[in-house]
PDB file of C-alpha atoms in Angstrom:
ATOM      1  CA  MET A   1      -8.866 -15.442  -1.364  1.00  0.00           C
ATOM      2  CA  SER A   2      -5.076 -15.844  -1.360  1.00  0.00           C
ATOM      3  CA  GLU A   3      -3.726 -19.321  -0.703  1.00  0.00           C
ATOM      4  CA  ARG A   4      -0.470 -17.856   0.579  1.00  0.00           C
ATOM      5  CA  PRO A   5       0.091 -17.816   4.347  1.00  0.00           C
ATOM      6  CA  SER A   6       0.402 -14.291   5.738  1.00  0.00           C
ATOM      7  CA  LEU A   7       2.749 -13.507   8.628  1.00  0.00           C
ATOM      8  CA  VAL A   8       2.307 -10.187  10.427  1.00  0.00           C
ATOM      9  CA  LEU A   9       4.955  -8.822  12.803  1.00  0.00           C
ATOM     10  CA  LEU A  10       4.013  -5.134  12.780  1.00  0.00           C
ATOM     11  CA  ASP A  11       1.637  -3.948  15.520  1.00  0.00           C
ATOM     12  CA  GLY A  12       1.403  -7.499  16.852  1.00  0.00           C
ATOM     13  CA  PHE A  13       1.938 -11.105  15.777  1.00  0.00           C
ATOM     14  CA  ALA A  14      -0.561 -12.820  13.502  1.00  0.00           C
ATOM     15  CA  LEU A  15      -0.472 -15.782  11.151  1.00  0.00           C
ATOM     16  CA  SER A  16      -3.297 -16.444   8.730  1.00  0.00           C
ATOM     17  CA  VAL A  17      -3.780 -19.231   6.213  1.00  0.00           C
ATOM     18  CA  ARG A  18      -6.393 -18.900   3.469  1.00  0.00           C
ATOM     19  CA  GLY A  19      -7.719 -15.846   5.255  1.00  0.00           C
ATOM     20  CA  GLN A  20      -8.237 -17.685   8.549  1.00  0.00           C
ATOM     21  CA  HIS A  21      -6.371 -16.699  11.712  1.00  0.00           C
ATOM     22  CA  VAL A  22      -4.128 -19.475  13.050  1.00  0.00           C
ATOM     23  CA  GLU A  23      -3.741 -19.769  16.817  1.00  0.00           C
ATOM     24  CA  LEU A  24      -0.172 -20.618  17.772  1.00  0.00           C
ATOM     25  CA  ALA A  25       1.541 -21.309  21.069  1.00  0.00           C
ATOM     26  CA  ARG A  26       3.891 -18.508  22.104  1.00  0.00           C
ATOM     27  CA  SER A  27       6.915 -20.752  21.493  1.00  0.00           C
ATOM     28  CA  LEU A  28       5.883 -21.211  17.855  1.00  0.00           C
ATOM     29  CA  GLN A  29       5.173 -17.510  17.455  1.00  0.00           C
ATOM     30  CA  ARG A  30       8.684 -16.760  18.704  1.00  0.00           C
ATOM     31  CA  LEU A  31      10.190 -19.322  16.333  1.00  0.00           C
ATOM     32  CA  LEU A  32       8.439 -17.880  13.279  1.00  0.00           C
ATOM     33  CA  ALA A  33       9.269 -14.312  14.283  1.00  0.00           C
ATOM     34  CA  TYR A  34      12.926 -15.129  14.916  1.00  0.00           C
ATOM     35  CA  VAL A  35      13.373 -16.846  11.565  1.00  0.00           C
ATOM     36  CA  ALA A  36      11.535 -14.029   9.767  1.00  0.00           C
ATOM     37  CA  LEU A  37      13.747 -11.360  11.335  1.00  0.00           C
ATOM     38  CA  HIS A  38      17.026 -13.228  10.833  1.00  0.00           C
ATOM     39  CA  ARG A  39      16.158 -14.571   7.356  1.00  0.00           C
ATOM     40  CA  VAL A  40      18.293 -17.749   7.276  1.00  0.00           C
ATOM     41  CA  PRO A  41      19.527 -18.421  10.814  1.00  0.00           C
ATOM     42  CA  SER A  42      21.278 -21.621  11.809  1.00  0.00           C
ATOM     43  CA  ARG A  43      19.524 -24.199  13.955  1.00  0.00           C
ATOM     44  CA  LEU A  44      22.107 -23.734  16.699  1.00  0.00           C
ATOM     45  CA  ARG A  45      21.752 -19.951  16.799  1.00  0.00           C
ATOM     46  CA  THR A  46      17.960 -20.171  16.775  1.00  0.00           C
ATOM     47  CA  ALA A  47      17.846 -22.765  19.538  1.00  0.00           C
ATOM     48  CA  ALA A  48      20.268 -20.794  21.715  1.00  0.00           C
ATOM     49  CA  ALA A  49      18.264 -17.574  21.304  1.00  0.00           C
ATOM     50  CA  LEU A  50      14.843 -19.077  21.944  1.00  0.00           C
ATOM     51  CA  TRP A  51      15.632 -21.825  24.447  1.00  0.00           C
ATOM     52  CA  PRO A  52      18.906 -20.896  26.153  1.00  0.00           C
ATOM     53  CA  ASP A  53      20.415 -23.812  28.024  1.00  0.00           C
ATOM     54  CA  PRO A  54      23.994 -24.655  29.064  1.00  0.00           C
ATOM     55  CA  GLN A  55      23.551 -27.929  27.206  1.00  0.00           C
ATOM     56  CA  ALA A  56      23.080 -27.095  23.549  1.00  0.00           C
ATOM     57  CA  GLU A  57      21.501 -30.459  22.811  1.00  0.00           C
ATOM     58  CA  ARG A  58      18.554 -29.667  25.066  1.00  0.00           C
ATOM     59  CA  SER A  59      17.980 -26.398  23.207  1.00  0.00           C
ATOM     60  CA  LEU A  60      18.189 -28.201  19.875  1.00  0.00           C
ATOM     61  CA  SER A  61      15.741 -30.841  21.092  1.00  0.00           C
ATOM     62  CA  ARG A  62      13.177 -28.153  21.909  1.00  0.00           C
ATOM     63  CA  LEU A  63      13.762 -26.610  18.496  1.00  0.00           C
ATOM     64  CA  ARG A  64      13.142 -29.947  16.799  1.00  0.00           C
ATOM     65  CA  THR A  65       9.875 -30.291  18.693  1.00  0.00           C
ATOM     66  CA  ALA A  66       8.801 -26.797  17.636  1.00  0.00           C
ATOM     67  CA  LEU A  67       9.700 -27.513  14.005  1.00  0.00           C
ATOM     68  CA  TRP A  68       7.651 -30.697  14.098  1.00  0.00           C
ATOM     69  CA  ARG A  69       4.684 -28.747  15.464  1.00  0.00           C
ATOM     70  CA  THR A  70       4.920 -26.159  12.689  1.00  0.00           C
ATOM     71  CA  SER A  71       5.024 -28.964  10.129  1.00  0.00           C
ATOM     72  CA  ARG A  72       1.542 -29.970  11.308  1.00  0.00           C
ATOM     73  CA  LEU A  73       0.018 -26.694  10.116  1.00  0.00           C
ATOM     74  CA  ALA A  74      -2.312 -26.703   7.112  1.00  0.00           C
ATOM     75  CA  VAL A  75       0.394 -25.311   4.813  1.00  0.00           C
ATOM     76  CA  PRO A  76       4.180 -25.137   5.202  1.00  0.00           C
ATOM     77  CA  VAL A  77       5.451 -21.946   6.815  1.00  0.00           C
ATOM     78  CA  LEU A  78       9.013 -22.964   7.714  1.00  0.00           C
ATOM     79  CA  VAL A  79      11.658 -24.794   5.737  1.00  0.00           C
ATOM     80  CA  ALA A  80      14.591 -26.597   7.365  1.00  0.00           C
ATOM     81  CA  GLU A  81      17.487 -27.013   4.931  1.00  0.00           C
ATOM     82  CA  GLY A  82      20.335 -28.815   6.647  1.00  0.00           C
ATOM     83  CA  GLU A  83      21.505 -26.564   9.449  1.00  0.00           C
ATOM     84  CA  ARG A  84      19.580 -23.520   8.195  1.00  0.00           C
ATOM     85  CA  LEU A  85      16.010 -22.370   8.699  1.00  0.00           C
ATOM     86  CA  ARG A  86      13.944 -19.981   6.611  1.00  0.00           C
ATOM     87  CA  LEU A  87      10.369 -19.014   5.968  1.00  0.00           C
ATOM     88  CA  ALA A  88       8.678 -21.015   3.251  1.00  0.00           C
ATOM     89  CA  PRO A  89       8.803 -19.120  -0.082  1.00  0.00           C
ATOM     90  CA  GLN A  90       5.022 -18.732  -0.218  1.00  0.00           C
ATOM     91  CA  VAL A  91       4.794 -16.924   3.129  1.00  0.00           C
ATOM     92  CA  ARG A  92       3.862 -13.269   2.689  1.00  0.00           C
ATOM     93  CA  LEU A  93       5.645 -11.156   5.347  1.00  0.00           C
ATOM     94  CA  ASP A  94       4.319  -7.674   6.113  1.00  0.00           C
ATOM     95  CA  LEU A  95       7.776  -6.454   7.111  1.00  0.00           C
ATOM     96  CA  ASP A  96       8.992  -6.921   3.528  1.00  0.00           C
ATOM     97  CA  GLN A  97       7.082  -3.798   2.493  1.00  0.00           C
ATOM     98  CA  LEU A  98       9.477  -1.758   4.633  1.00  0.00           C
ATOM     99  CA  THR A  99      12.722  -3.707   4.408  1.00  0.00           C
ATOM    100  CA  LYS A 100      12.637  -3.931   0.612  1.00  0.00           C
ATOM    101  CA  GLY A 101      11.782  -0.248   0.197  1.00  0.00           C
ATOM    102  CA  ARG A 102       8.576  -0.920  -1.712  1.00  0.00           C
ATOM    103  CA  GLU A 103       6.296   2.025  -2.312  1.00  0.00           C
ATOM    104  CA  GLN A 104       3.128   1.726  -0.266  1.00  0.00           C
ATOM    105  CA  ARG A 105      -0.227   3.413  -0.486  1.00  0.00           C
ATOM    106  CA  LEU A 106      -0.429   6.321   1.910  1.00  0.00           C
ATOM    107  CA  ALA A 107      -3.525   4.934   3.625  1.00  0.00           C
ATOM    108  CA  ALA A 108      -1.678   1.702   4.407  1.00  0.00           C
ATOM    109  CA  LEU A 109       1.193   3.649   5.935  1.00  0.00           C
ATOM    110  CA  VAL A 110      -0.742   6.000   8.178  1.00  0.00           C
ATOM    111  CA  ARG A 111      -3.462   3.689   9.486  1.00  0.00           C
ATOM    112  CA  ARG A 112      -0.980   1.549  11.453  1.00  0.00           C
ATOM    113  CA  ARG A 113       1.824   2.369  13.872  1.00  0.00           C
ATOM    114  CA  HIS A 114       4.200  -0.176  12.285  1.00  0.00           C
ATOM    115  CA  GLU A 115       5.765  -1.049  15.641  1.00  0.00           C
ATOM    116  CA  LEU A 116       7.641  -4.335  15.561  1.00  0.00           C
ATOM    117  CA  LEU A 117       6.056  -6.890  17.913  1.00  0.00           C
ATOM    118  CA  PRO A 118       4.863  -4.504  20.641  1.00  0.00           C
ATOM    119  CA  GLY A 119       4.937  -6.096  24.078  1.00  0.00           C
ATOM    120  CA  TRP A 120       7.796  -8.429  23.152  1.00  0.00           C
ATOM    121  CA  TYR A 121      10.975  -7.690  25.089  1.00  0.00           C
ATOM    122  CA  GLU A 122      13.422 -10.337  23.932  1.00  0.00           C
ATOM    123  CA  ASP A 123      16.822  -8.873  23.063  1.00  0.00           C
ATOM    124  CA  TRP A 124      16.591 -10.054  19.455  1.00  0.00           C
ATOM    125  CA  VAL A 125      13.313  -8.143  19.057  1.00  0.00           C
ATOM    126  CA  LEU A 126      14.569  -4.961  20.703  1.00  0.00           C
ATOM    127  CA  GLU A 127      17.619  -4.980  18.410  1.00  0.00           C
ATOM    128  CA  ARG A 128      15.377  -4.867  15.340  1.00  0.00           C
ATOM    129  CA  ARG A 129      12.614  -2.591  16.636  1.00  0.00           C
ATOM    130  CA  GLN A 130      14.511   0.684  16.285  1.00  0.00           C
ATOM    131  CA  HIS A 131      15.678  -0.260  12.791  1.00  0.00           C
ATOM    132  CA  THR A 132      12.089  -1.021  11.792  1.00  0.00           C
ATOM    133  CA  LYS A 133      10.991   2.339  13.190  1.00  0.00           C
ATOM    134  CA  LEU A 134      13.566   4.108  11.012  1.00  0.00           C
ATOM    135  CA  LEU A 135      12.393   2.208   7.939  1.00  0.00           C
ATOM    136  CA  TYR A 136       8.824   3.271   8.684  1.00  0.00           C
ATOM    137  CA  LEU A 137       9.825   6.910   9.104  1.00  0.00           C
ATOM    138  CA  ARG A 138      11.692   6.873   5.797  1.00  0.00           C
ATOM    139  CA  ALA A 139       8.695   5.322   4.062  1.00  0.00           C
ATOM    140  CA  LEU A 140       6.468   8.098   5.419  1.00  0.00           C
ATOM    141  CA  GLU A 141       8.956  10.759   4.362  1.00  0.00           C
ATOM    142  CA  ARG A 142       9.204   9.314   0.848  1.00  0.00           C
ATOM    143  CA  ALA A 143       5.419   9.338   0.661  1.00  0.00           C
ATOM    144  CA  ALA A 144       5.286  12.969   1.819  1.00  0.00           C
ATOM    145  CA  GLU A 145       7.905  13.995  -0.740  1.00  0.00           C
ATOM    146  CA  ARG A 146       6.028  12.157  -3.492  1.00  0.00           C
ATOM    147  CA  GLU A 147       2.743  13.839  -2.605  1.00  0.00           C
ATOM    148  CA  LEU A 148       4.456  17.234  -2.366  1.00  0.00           C
ATOM    149  CA  ARG A 149       5.965  16.839  -5.858  1.00  0.00           C
ATOM    150  CA  GLN A 150       2.503  16.082  -7.210  1.00  0.00           C
ATOM    151  CA  ALA A 151       0.978  19.082  -5.381  1.00  0.00           C
ATOM    152  CA  ARG A 152      -1.261  16.867  -3.249  1.00  0.00           C
ATOM    153  CA  TYR A 153      -0.631  18.973  -0.197  1.00  0.00           C
ATOM    154  CA  GLY A 154      -3.254  17.534   2.124  1.00  0.00           C
ATOM    155  CA  ARG A 155      -1.915  14.023   1.610  1.00  0.00           C
ATOM    156  CA  ALA A 156       1.647  15.263   2.050  1.00  0.00           C
ATOM    157  CA  VAL A 157       0.685  16.799   5.392  1.00  0.00           C
ATOM    158  CA  GLU A 158      -1.004  13.537   6.404  1.00  0.00           C
ATOM    159  CA  ALA A 159       2.192  11.549   5.825  1.00  0.00           C
ATOM    160  CA  THR A 160       4.310  14.179   7.547  1.00  0.00           C
ATOM    161  CA  MET A 161       2.100  14.281  10.638  1.00  0.00           C
ATOM    162  CA  ALA A 162       2.230  10.479  10.910  1.00  0.00           C
ATOM    163  CA  ALA A 163       6.030  10.716  10.927  1.00  0.00           C
ATOM    164  CA  LEU A 164       5.927  13.398  13.621  1.00  0.00           C
ATOM    165  CA  ARG A 165       3.655  11.274  15.798  1.00  0.00           C
ATOM    166  CA  THR A 166       6.199   8.482  15.521  1.00  0.00           C
ATOM    167  CA  GLU A 167       9.300  10.625  16.159  1.00  0.00           C
ATOM    168  CA  PRO A 168       8.478  14.191  17.285  1.00  0.00           C
ATOM    169  CA  LEU A 169      12.106  15.405  17.281  1.00  0.00           C
ATOM    170  CA  ARG A 170      13.073  14.136  13.832  1.00  0.00           C
ATOM    171  CA  GLU A 171      14.150  16.995  11.580  1.00  0.00           C
ATOM    172  CA  THR A 172      13.026  15.717   8.184  1.00  0.00           C
ATOM    173  CA  PRO A 173       9.247  15.708   8.786  1.00  0.00           C
ATOM    174  CA  HIS A 174       9.416  19.176  10.372  1.00  0.00           C
ATOM    175  CA  ARG A 175      11.316  20.452   7.337  1.00  0.00           C
ATOM    176  CA  LEU A 176       8.838  18.797   4.990  1.00  0.00           C
ATOM    177  CA  LEU A 177       5.893  20.344   6.810  1.00  0.00           C
ATOM    178  CA  ILE A 178       7.419  23.805   6.372  1.00  0.00           C
ATOM    179  CA  GLU A 179       8.107  23.109   2.682  1.00  0.00           C
ATOM    180  CA  ILE A 180       4.535  21.922   2.126  1.00  0.00           C
ATOM    181  CA  HIS A 181       3.093  25.119   3.584  1.00  0.00           C
ATOM    182  CA  LEU A 182       5.477  27.207   1.478  1.00  0.00           C
ATOM    183  CA  ALA A 183       4.522  25.285  -1.664  1.00  0.00           C
ATOM    184  CA  GLU A 184       0.884  26.116  -0.932  1.00  0.00           C
ATOM    185  CA  GLY A 185       1.795  29.777  -0.520  1.00  0.00           C
ATOM    186  CA  ASN A 186       0.976  29.735   3.205  1.00  0.00           C
ATOM    187  CA  TYR A 187       3.973  31.548   4.645  1.00  0.00           C
ATOM    188  CA  THR A 188       2.213  32.239   7.955  1.00  0.00           C
ATOM    189  CA  GLU A 189       1.553  28.520   8.491  1.00  0.00           C
ATOM    190  CA  ALA A 190       5.118  27.691   7.464  1.00  0.00           C
ATOM    191  CA  LEU A 191       6.435  30.166  10.027  1.00  0.00           C
ATOM    192  CA  ALA A 192       4.134  28.727  12.704  1.00  0.00           C
ATOM    193  CA  ALA A 193       5.394  25.210  11.930  1.00  0.00           C
ATOM    194  CA  TYR A 194       8.981  26.435  12.156  1.00  0.00           C
ATOM    195  CA  GLN A 195       8.386  28.188  15.478  1.00  0.00           C
ATOM    196  CA  SER A 196       6.709  25.097  16.915  1.00  0.00           C
ATOM    197  CA  TYR A 197       9.747  23.019  15.924  1.00  0.00           C
ATOM    198  CA  GLN A 198      12.074  25.673  17.334  1.00  0.00           C
ATOM    199  CA  ARG A 199      10.297  25.597  20.723  1.00  0.00           C
ATOM    200  CA  LEU A 200      10.332  21.808  20.813  1.00  0.00           C
ATOM    201  CA  LEU A 201      14.079  21.646  20.190  1.00  0.00           C
ATOM    202  CA  ARG A 202      14.775  24.325  22.781  1.00  0.00           C
ATOM    203  CA  GLU A 203      12.659  22.624  25.447  1.00  0.00           C
ATOM    204  CA  GLU A 204      13.811  19.070  24.785  1.00  0.00           C
ATOM    205  CA  LEU A 205      17.427  19.448  23.657  1.00  0.00           C
ATOM    206  CA  GLY A 206      18.447  23.044  24.358  1.00  0.00           C
ATOM    207  CA  ILE A 207      19.345  23.671  20.704  1.00  0.00           C
ATOM    208  CA  GLY A 208      17.843  25.412  17.684  1.00  0.00           C
ATOM    209  CA  PRO A 209      16.958  24.241  14.168  1.00  0.00           C
ATOM    210  CA  ALA A 210      19.769  23.591  11.707  1.00  0.00           C
ATOM    211  CA  PRO A 211      20.767  26.520   9.435  1.00  0.00           C
ATOM    212  CA  HIS A 212      19.189  24.979   6.336  1.00  0.00           C
ATOM    213  CA  VAL A 213      15.847  24.755   8.165  1.00  0.00           C
ATOM    214  CA  GLN A 214      16.158  28.344   9.402  1.00  0.00           C
ATOM    215  CA  GLN A 215      16.810  29.453   5.829  1.00  0.00           C
ATOM    216  CA  LEU A 216      13.401  28.177   4.719  1.00  0.00           C
ATOM    217  CA  VAL A 217      11.557  30.891   6.660  1.00  0.00           C
ATOM    218  CA  ARG A 218      14.171  33.629   6.755  1.00  0.00           C
ATOM    219  CA  ARG A 219      12.045  35.844   4.533  1.00  0.00           C
ATOM    220  CA  PRO A 220       8.652  35.504   2.861  1.00  0.00           C
ATOM    221  CA  PRO A 221       8.753  34.274  -0.741  1.00  0.00           C
ATOM    222  CA  CYS A 222       8.276  37.025  -3.299  1.00  0.00           C
TER     223      CYS A 222
END
């Protein structure tokens, strides 16, 4: 069992230490999430975001209390260095798999939605949620391209469909789905995928597929 604390921000907040879930007050959850998303924020910026008050000293006082409470956990999860805060080096953050562009197993990608802190509506969360969604889509698309190159067509389709569930109007997964069917020699399925995308664009946006997507199904491969 890993001794490293694990902080989860995707599909909900969770902190575990030595494999055991740690119950935290919402204020401490928000503090950990804010520091994780902003990497090395200042005390003043953190206090103002989490405990807005016309008197900055009151916000800072609440931050100091929260920091003291986190210091009482079984292992360190936050480090205060002068005016800066950061996660402790041993904390394993699930978001790093996306933000650092690490290759992930396909099963790990498709079994979760990878939505950043669903149900949280603070401005600083909303600002990062769309960016996280784009990182997830790109990870799925890289996985689909990798599986396509290795002729693992079923797995490529699996990654592509996960991307389409996340963002139905995004061009890249539609294009990849057509390319996968063509690589398998299934022109009829490729054409059906193209026509489905064409209808979706027409109904939702009043436009058609881009020329390079049209070109994919212009004529059956010889």
